[in-house]
XYZ file of C-alpha atoms in Angstrom:
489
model
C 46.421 80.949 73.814
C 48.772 83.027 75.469
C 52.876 83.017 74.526
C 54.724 81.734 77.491
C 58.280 82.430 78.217
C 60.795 82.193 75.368
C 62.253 79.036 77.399
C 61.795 75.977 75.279
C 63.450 72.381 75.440
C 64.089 71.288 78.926
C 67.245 72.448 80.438
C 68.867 69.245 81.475
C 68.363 67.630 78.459
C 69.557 70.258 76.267
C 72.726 70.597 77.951
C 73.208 66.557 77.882
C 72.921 67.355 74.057
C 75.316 70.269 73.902
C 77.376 68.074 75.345
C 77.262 64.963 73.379
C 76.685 66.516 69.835
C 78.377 70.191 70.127
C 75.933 73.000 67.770
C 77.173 73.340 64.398
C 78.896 76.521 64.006
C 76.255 79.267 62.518
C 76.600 83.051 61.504
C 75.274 85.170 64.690
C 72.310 87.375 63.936
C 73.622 90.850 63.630
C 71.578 94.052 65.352
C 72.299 97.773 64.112
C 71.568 100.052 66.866
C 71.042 104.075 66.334
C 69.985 106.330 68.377
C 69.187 109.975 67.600
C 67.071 113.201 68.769
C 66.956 116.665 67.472
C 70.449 118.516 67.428
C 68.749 122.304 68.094
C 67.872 121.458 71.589
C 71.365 120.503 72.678
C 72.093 124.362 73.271
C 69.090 125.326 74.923
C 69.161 122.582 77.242
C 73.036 121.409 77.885
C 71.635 118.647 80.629
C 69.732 116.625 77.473
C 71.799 115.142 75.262
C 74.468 113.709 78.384
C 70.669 112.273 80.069
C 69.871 110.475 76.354
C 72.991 109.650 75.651
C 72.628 107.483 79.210
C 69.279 106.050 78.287
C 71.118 105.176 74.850
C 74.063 103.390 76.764
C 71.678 100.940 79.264
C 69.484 99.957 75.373
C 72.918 99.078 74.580
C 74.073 97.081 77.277
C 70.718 94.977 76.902
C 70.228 94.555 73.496
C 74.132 92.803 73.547
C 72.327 90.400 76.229
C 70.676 88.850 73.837
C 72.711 86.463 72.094
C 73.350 88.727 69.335
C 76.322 90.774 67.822
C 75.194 94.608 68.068
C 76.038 97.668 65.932
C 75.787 100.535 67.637
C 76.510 103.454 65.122
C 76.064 106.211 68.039
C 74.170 109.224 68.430
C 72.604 111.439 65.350
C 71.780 115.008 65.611
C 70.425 116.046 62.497
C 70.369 114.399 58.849
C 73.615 114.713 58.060
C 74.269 112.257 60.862
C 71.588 110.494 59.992
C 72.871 109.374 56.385
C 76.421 108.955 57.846
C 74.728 106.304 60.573
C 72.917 104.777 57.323
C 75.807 103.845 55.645
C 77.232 102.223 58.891
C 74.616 100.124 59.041
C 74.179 99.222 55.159
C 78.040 98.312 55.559
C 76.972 95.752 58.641
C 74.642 93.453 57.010
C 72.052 93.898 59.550
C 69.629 90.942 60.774
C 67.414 93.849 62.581
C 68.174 97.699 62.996
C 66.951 99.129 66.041
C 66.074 102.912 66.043
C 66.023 104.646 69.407
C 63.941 107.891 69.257
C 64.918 109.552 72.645
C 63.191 112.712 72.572
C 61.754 114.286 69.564
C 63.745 114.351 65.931
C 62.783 114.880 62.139
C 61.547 112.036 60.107
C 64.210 113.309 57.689
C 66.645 111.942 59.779
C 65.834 108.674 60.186
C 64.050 107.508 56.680
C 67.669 107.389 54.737
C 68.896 104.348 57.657
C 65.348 102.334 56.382
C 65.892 103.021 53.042
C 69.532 102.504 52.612
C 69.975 99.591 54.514
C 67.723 97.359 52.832
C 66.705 95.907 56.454
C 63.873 95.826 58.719
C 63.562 98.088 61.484
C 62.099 98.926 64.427
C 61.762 101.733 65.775
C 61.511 102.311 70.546
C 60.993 104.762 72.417
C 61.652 104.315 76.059
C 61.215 107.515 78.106
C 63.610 107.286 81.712
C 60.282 106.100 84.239
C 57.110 105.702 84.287
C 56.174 109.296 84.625
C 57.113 112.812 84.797
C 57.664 114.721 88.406
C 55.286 117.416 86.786
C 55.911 119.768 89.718
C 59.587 119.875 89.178
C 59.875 119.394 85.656
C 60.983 121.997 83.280
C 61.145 122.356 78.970
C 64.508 120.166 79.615
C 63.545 117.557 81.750
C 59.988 117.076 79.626
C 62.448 116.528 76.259
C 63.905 113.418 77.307
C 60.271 111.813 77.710
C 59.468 112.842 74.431
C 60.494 109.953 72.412
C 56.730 109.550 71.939
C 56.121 112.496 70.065
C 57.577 111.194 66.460
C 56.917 108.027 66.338
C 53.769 108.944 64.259
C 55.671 110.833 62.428
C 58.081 108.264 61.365
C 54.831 105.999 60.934
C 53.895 108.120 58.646
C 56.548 108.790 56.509
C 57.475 104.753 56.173
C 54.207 103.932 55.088
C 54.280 106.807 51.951
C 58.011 105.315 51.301
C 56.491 101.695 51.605
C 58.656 100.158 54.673
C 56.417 98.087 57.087
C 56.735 99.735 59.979
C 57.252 98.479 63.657
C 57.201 100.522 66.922
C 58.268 99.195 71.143
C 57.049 102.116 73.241
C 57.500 101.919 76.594
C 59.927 103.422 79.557
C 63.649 102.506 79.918
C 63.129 99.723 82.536
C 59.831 98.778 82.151
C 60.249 94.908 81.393
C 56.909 93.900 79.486
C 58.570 97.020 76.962
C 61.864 94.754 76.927
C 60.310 91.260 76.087
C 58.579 93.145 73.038
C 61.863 94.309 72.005
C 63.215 90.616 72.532
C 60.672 88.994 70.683
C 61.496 91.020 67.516
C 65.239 90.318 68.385
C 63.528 86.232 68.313
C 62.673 86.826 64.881
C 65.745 88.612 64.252
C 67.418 85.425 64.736
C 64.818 83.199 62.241
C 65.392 86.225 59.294
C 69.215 85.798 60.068
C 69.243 81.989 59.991
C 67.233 81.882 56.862
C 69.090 84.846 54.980
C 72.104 82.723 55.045
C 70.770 79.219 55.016
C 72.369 76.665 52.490
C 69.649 74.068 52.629
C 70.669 70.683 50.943
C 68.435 68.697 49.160
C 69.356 65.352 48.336
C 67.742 62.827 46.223
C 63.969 63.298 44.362
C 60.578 63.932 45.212
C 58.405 61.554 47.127
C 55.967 60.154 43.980
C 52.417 62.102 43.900
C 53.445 64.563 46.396
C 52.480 67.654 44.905
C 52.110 69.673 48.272
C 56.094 69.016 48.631
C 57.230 70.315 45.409
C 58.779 73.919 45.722
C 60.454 76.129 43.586
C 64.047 76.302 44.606
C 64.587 79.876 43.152
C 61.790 80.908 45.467
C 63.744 80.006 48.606
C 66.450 82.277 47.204
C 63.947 85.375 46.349
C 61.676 85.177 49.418
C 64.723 84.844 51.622
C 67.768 84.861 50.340
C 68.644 81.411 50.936
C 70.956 78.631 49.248
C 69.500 75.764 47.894
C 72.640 73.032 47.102
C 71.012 70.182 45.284
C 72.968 67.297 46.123
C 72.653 63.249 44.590
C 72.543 60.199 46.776
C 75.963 59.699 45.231
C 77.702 62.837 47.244
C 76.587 60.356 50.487
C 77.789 57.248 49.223
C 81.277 58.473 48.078
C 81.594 59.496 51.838
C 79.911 56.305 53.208
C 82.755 54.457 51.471
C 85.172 56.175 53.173
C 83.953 55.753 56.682
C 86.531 53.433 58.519
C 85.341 50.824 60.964
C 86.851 52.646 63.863
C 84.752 55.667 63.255
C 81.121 53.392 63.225
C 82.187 51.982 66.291
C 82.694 54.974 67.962
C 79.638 56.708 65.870
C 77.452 53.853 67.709
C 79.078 54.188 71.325
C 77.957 57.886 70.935
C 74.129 56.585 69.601
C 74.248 54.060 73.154
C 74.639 57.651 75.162
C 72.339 59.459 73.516
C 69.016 56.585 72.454
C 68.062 53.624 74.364
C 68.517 50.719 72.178
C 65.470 48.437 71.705
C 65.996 44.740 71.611
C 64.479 44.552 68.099
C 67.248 46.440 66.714
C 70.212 44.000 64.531
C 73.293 44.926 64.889
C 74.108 45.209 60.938
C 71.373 47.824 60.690
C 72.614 49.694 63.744
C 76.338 49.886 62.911
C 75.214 50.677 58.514
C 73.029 53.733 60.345
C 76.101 54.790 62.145
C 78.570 54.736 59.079
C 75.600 56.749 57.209
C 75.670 59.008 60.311
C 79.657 59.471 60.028
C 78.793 60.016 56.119
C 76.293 62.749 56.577
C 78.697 64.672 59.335
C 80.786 65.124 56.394
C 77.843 65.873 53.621
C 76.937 68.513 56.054
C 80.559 69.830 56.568
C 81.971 69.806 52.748
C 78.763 71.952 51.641
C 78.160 73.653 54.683
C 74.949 72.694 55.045
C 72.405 74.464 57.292
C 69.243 71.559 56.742
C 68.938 68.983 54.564
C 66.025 67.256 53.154
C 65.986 63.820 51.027
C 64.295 61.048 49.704
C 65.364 58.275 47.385
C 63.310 55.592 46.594
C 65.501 53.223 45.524
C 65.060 49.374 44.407
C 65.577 45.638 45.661
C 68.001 46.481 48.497
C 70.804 48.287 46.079
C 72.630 50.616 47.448
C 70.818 53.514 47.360
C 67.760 52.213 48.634
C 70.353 51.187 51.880
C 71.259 54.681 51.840
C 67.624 56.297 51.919
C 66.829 53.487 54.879
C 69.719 53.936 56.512
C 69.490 57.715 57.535
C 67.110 58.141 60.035
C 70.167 57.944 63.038
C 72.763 59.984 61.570
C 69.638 62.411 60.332
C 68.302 63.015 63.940
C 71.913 63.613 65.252
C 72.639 66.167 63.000
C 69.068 68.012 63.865
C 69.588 67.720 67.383
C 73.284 69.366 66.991
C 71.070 71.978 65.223
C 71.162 71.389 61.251
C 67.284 70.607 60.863
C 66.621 67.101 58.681
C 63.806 66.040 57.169
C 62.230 63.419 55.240
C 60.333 62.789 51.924
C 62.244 65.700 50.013
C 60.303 67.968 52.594
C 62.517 71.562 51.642
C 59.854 73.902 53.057
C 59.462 71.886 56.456
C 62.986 71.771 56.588
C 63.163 75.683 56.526
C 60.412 75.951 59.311
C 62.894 73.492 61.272
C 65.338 75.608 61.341
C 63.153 78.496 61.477
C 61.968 76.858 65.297
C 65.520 75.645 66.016
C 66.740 79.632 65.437
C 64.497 80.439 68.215
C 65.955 77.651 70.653
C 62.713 75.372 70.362
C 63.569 72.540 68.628
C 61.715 71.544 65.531
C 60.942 68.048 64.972
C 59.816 67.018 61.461
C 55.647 66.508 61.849
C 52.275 65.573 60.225
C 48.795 64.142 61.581
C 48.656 60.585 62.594
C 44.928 60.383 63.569
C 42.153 61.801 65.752
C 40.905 60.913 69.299
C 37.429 62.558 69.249
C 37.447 61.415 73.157
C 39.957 62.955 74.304
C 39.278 65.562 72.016
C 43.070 65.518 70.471
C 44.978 65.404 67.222
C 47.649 62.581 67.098
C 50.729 63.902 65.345
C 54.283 62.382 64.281
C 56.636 61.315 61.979
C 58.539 58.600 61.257
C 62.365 59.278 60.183
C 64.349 61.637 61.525
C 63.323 63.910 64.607
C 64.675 66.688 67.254
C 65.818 64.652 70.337
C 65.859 67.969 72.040
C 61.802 67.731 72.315
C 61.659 64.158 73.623
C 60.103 63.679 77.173
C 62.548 60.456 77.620
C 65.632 59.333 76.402
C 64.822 58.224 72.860
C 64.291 55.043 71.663
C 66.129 53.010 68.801
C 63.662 50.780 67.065
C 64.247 48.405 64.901
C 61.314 47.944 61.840
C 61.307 45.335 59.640
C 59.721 47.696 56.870
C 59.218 51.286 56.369
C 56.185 52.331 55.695
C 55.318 53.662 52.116
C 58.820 53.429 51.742
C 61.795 51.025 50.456
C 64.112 49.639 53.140
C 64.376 48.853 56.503
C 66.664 49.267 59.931
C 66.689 51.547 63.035
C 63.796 54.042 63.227
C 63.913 56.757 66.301
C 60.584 56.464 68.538
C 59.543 59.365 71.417
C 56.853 60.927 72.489
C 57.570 64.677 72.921
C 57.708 66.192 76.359
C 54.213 67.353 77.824
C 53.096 71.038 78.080
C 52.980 73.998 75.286
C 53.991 73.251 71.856
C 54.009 75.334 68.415
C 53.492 73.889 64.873
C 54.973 76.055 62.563
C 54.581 75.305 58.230
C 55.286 76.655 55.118
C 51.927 77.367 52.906
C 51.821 78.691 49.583
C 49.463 79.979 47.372
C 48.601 80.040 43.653
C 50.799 83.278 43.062
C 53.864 81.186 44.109
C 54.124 83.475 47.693
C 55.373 81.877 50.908
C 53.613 81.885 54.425
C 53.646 81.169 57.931
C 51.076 79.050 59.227
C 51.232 77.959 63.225
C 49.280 76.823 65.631
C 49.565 76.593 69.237
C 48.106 73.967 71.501
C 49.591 71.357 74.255
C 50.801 68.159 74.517
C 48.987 66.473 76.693
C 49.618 62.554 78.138
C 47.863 59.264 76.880
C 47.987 56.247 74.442
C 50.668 56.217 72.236
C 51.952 54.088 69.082
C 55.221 51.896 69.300
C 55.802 51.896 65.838
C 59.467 53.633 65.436
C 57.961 56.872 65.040
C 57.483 60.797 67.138
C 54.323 60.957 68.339
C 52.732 63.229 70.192
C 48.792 64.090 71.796
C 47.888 67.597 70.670
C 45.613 69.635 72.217
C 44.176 72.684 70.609
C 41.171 73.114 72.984
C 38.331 72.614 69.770
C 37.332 69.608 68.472
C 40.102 67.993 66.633
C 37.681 67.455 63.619
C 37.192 71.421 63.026
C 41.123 72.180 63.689
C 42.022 70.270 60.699
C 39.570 71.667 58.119
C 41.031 75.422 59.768
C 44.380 74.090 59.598
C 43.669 72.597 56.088
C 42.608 75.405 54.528
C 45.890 77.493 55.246
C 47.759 75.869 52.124
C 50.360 74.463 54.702
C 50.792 70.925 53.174
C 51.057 67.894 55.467
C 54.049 68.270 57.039
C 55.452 70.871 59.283
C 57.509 71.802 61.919
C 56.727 70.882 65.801
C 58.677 73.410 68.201
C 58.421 73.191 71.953
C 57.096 75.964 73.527
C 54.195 78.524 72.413
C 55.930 81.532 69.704
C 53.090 82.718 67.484
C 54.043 85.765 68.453
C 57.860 85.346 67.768
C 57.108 83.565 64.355
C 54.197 86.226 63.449
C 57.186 89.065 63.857
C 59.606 87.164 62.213
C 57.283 86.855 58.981
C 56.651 90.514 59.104
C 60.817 90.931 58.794
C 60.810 88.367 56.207
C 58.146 90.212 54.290
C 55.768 87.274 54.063
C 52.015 86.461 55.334
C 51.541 84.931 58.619
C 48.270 82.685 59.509
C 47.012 81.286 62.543
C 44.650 78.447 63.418
C-alpha cells in the first residue's frame, strides 16, 4: 500500500486533547547539519562557494521546519574542516546528521563526521533546479550541480568503514526530494525518543507469557534506553496520598474527555481517578517516558485494586503522550512510543477474531488505549470482571477512527536481536463488540486467514502497537538508524 501523508490523528480531536491533558515535556530530537564541497575550486571560480553557501542557507531554513532543534556546523572546505565540523557534531548528541554535498568534495572529508560522531547520517545532494541552461553554462555554473558526482564515492567509502549508508538526491526545491528528507527526519524523532526513553515497568509478568518476557539490558544495548523497574508499592504510596479534592477534580476532567456509560459505579469511577492522580505522579518522580504493568493480585487486596484500577489514569497518561500498556507488555510499550514519536498515536493492540466475510481481522485491547485514535468520544464502561484477569471497574471502549492505519511490533529472534515488524491496512466500518475494550475492523486486502500465518511468522508476539495513519516507510528508516531489522507483512 502506498504511505499517505505524515498527517495522523484527526485535527480537532487532537487539539481537544492538547488541551485537556497538555504533552508531557520530552527531549527534542536534535539534527547536525554540514555542508561542504571542495576548497580548490573556490579560486578558480569566486561565484561558487557564495551560490552553495545559498543552497546551504534555504536546507537550513527547512530542515528547522521540522519540529526539530538543528546544528548547523557551517561550511567545510577540505579535511581539516571536516574533522573540526566532526567534533561539533560529536559534542551535540545528534538524533540524525545531515550531510549536504553541494558540488563535488573528497570522501576524506566527510568519513571522520560518520565515524566520530557515533550517529547515523545521511547524506543530500540537491543541485539549484531541475536542470542545467547547457547553452549558457560554464566550468562554474556546472560545479554547483555537481553534488551528484560523490555520492558514490562516499557510498563507497562507508560501506569499507562499515556505516550503513543513506543518500536524498534531488534539486533544491523539488518537494518529493524534501518529504524523503522528512521521512528520515520522522525516524529521527523515533531513534531520539527511544535513545532517551526511561520506560517503567511495574509489577510481574503475565503467567505463561513467554512472548512478553524481554531482556531489560537489551532495551539499553539495542537503544540506549532506561528501563526503571518499579513495584506496585511505588503506586500505592502515592495513591495514599491523593486527597479527595484532587479525585474529584481528576473525574470532572474524565466527564470532558470519555462519555460515561450508565453501567459505570461511582466507587469504581472515583478509585480509577485517585489511581489516575497516583500514576501522574509515578510518571513525574521517575520521569517516566512509558510504562508497562501487570499485577495479579488476590481476593480484592489492595494490589489487585491497584492492577484493576488503572485502565483510566493509564489511557490519560498515553493520550498526553507517555505510551501505557498492559500485561507487563515492555516491547509494545516501546513501539507505542515509537508511533506516538511520529504524531500517530499508538494504542496498545492484539487480534480479537476473524470475519472471513468481510474479509477482515478484528483487533483490540482491553485496558488502557490512545484516545487520540478514537473515531468518537470514548466510552467509560463499567465490567463486572476482567477478563483473564483479577478485578473489576471502569474499562475504556472505542472503535478507532476509519481510514489508514499502521501496526507496528517488536519481534525477536533466537540470537536475542530486536525488529520491526508492521503492517499496513485500513480500518474499515462494521459490527463491533461492547465489551469495554478498542476494537477495530482491519483490512489488509488478503484473506485475513493468510495475514496472520505472514504476520505470525515475523516473531512479533501478540501484542503490538496500532498507529493511525500508513508509516512503513517512516518506521522502515527509523530501524535502519536504530541499527535493527525491519519486516513487513
Amino acid at each position: 500500500m502506498a504511505t499517505t501523508e505524515p498527517a495522523t490523528v484527526t485535527a480537532d480531536r487532537a487539539a481537544t486533547l492538547r488541551e485537556l491533558l497538555p504533552p508531557a515535556p520530552r527531549r527534542r530530537t536534535r539534527i547536525g547539519l554540514v555542508a561542504g564541497g571542495l576548497g580548490t575550486y573556490w579560486p578558480q571560480f569566486p561565484g561558487l562557494l557564495p551560490q552553495l553557501r545559498e543552497s546551504a542557507a534555504y536546507v537550513t531554513d527547512r530542515l528547522r521546519q521540522m519540529d526539530a532543534d538543528v546544528t548547523d556546523v557551517g561550511f567545510i572546505s577540505d579535511a581539516r574542516e571536516g574533522a573540526v565540523a566532526a567534533e561539533e557534531l560529536r559534542r551535540a548528541d545528534c538524533d540524525l546528521i545531515v550531510l549536504f554535498l553541494t558540488t563535488y568534495l573528497t570522501s576524506s572529508m566527510v568519513l571522520p563526521i560518520a565515524q566520530r560522531s557515533h550517529t547515523p547520517v545521511l547524506v543530500i545532494d540537491l543541485q539549484p533546479s531541475e536542470r542545467m541552461d547547457h547553452a549558457s553554462f560554464d566550468t562554474g555554473a556546472w560545479l554547483a550541480y555537481c553534488g551528484q558526482c560523490p555520492v558514490p564515492e562516499v557510498g563507497n567509502v562507508f560501506r569499507r568503514a562499515g556505516i550503513p549508508f543513506r543518500s536524498v538526491s534531488g534539486w533544491l526545491r523539488q518537494e518529493s526530494a524534501w518529504r524523503r528528507i522528512e521521512q528520515w527526519v520522522r525516524a529521527a524523532h523515533v531513534r531520539a525518543a527511544l535513545r532517551h526513553a526511561r520506560h517503567g515497568l511495574m509489577g510481574h509478568l503475565y503467567p505463561g507469557m513467554l512472548d512478553v518476557s524481554t531482556d531489560l539490558t537489551l532495551l539499553a544495548t539495542t537503544f540506549g534506553s532506561h528501563v526503571e523497574v518499579l513495584e506496585f508499592d511505588d503506586l500505592r504510596h502515592r495513591v495514599e496520598q491523593v486527597t479527595e479534592a484532587e479525585t474529584r477534580d481528576r473525574m470532572a476532567l474524565a466527564r470532558q474527555v470519555f462519555t460515561l456509560d450508565g453501567s459505570v459505579a461511582d466507587e469504581d469511577f472515583a478509585w480509577g481517578a485517585t489511581v489516575s492522580v497516583a500514576l501522574d505522579r509515578l510518571v513525574e518522580d521517575f520521569g517516566l517516558d512509558a510504562l508497562a504493568y501487570y499485577h495479579r493480585g488476590l481476593d480484592g487486596e489492595l494490589h489487585e485494586r491497584l492492577g484493576a484500577g488503572m485502565i483510566l489514569g493509564a489511557s490519560l497518561l498515553t493520550a498526553r503522550g507517555v505510551p501505557a500498556a498492559g500485561e507487563y507488555e515492555l516491547r509494545t510499550s516501546v513501539a507505542q512510543l515509537a508511533s506516538q514519536s511520529i504524531g500517530a498515536g499508538g494504542s496498545f493492540t492484539e487480534i480479537q477474531a476473524l470475519d472471513f466475510e468481510d474479509g477482515v481481522v478484528e483487533m483490540g485491547h482491553d485496558g488502557p488505549a490512545h484516545l487520540a485514535v478514537s473515531a468518537r468520544d470514548p466510552l467509560l464502561r463499567g465490567l463486572g470482571v476482567y477478563h483473564g484477569k483479577r478485578g473489576f471497574g471502569v474499562s475504556v471502549e472505542f472503535d478507532v477512527q476509519h481510514g489508514p492505519v499502521t501496526l507496528l511490533g517488536l519481534g525477536q529472534d533466537a540470537d536475542g536481536a530486536l525488529s520491526f515488524v508492521t503492517s499496513e491496512g485500513t480500518v474499515v466500518p462494521g459490527p463491533l463488540l461492547e465489551i469495554g475494550n478498542t476494537t477495530s475492523r482491519v483490512d489488509f486486502g488478503r484473506d485475513p486467514g493468510e495475514w496472520v500465518d505472514a504476520w505470525s511468522a515475523t516473531g512479533v508476539g501478540h501484542h503490538w502497537s496500532l498507529a493511525v495513519g500508513h508509516h512503513t516507510a517512516d518506521f522502515r528508516a527509523a530501524a535502519s538508524l536504530l541499527g535493527i531489522d525491519h519486516r513487513e507483512v
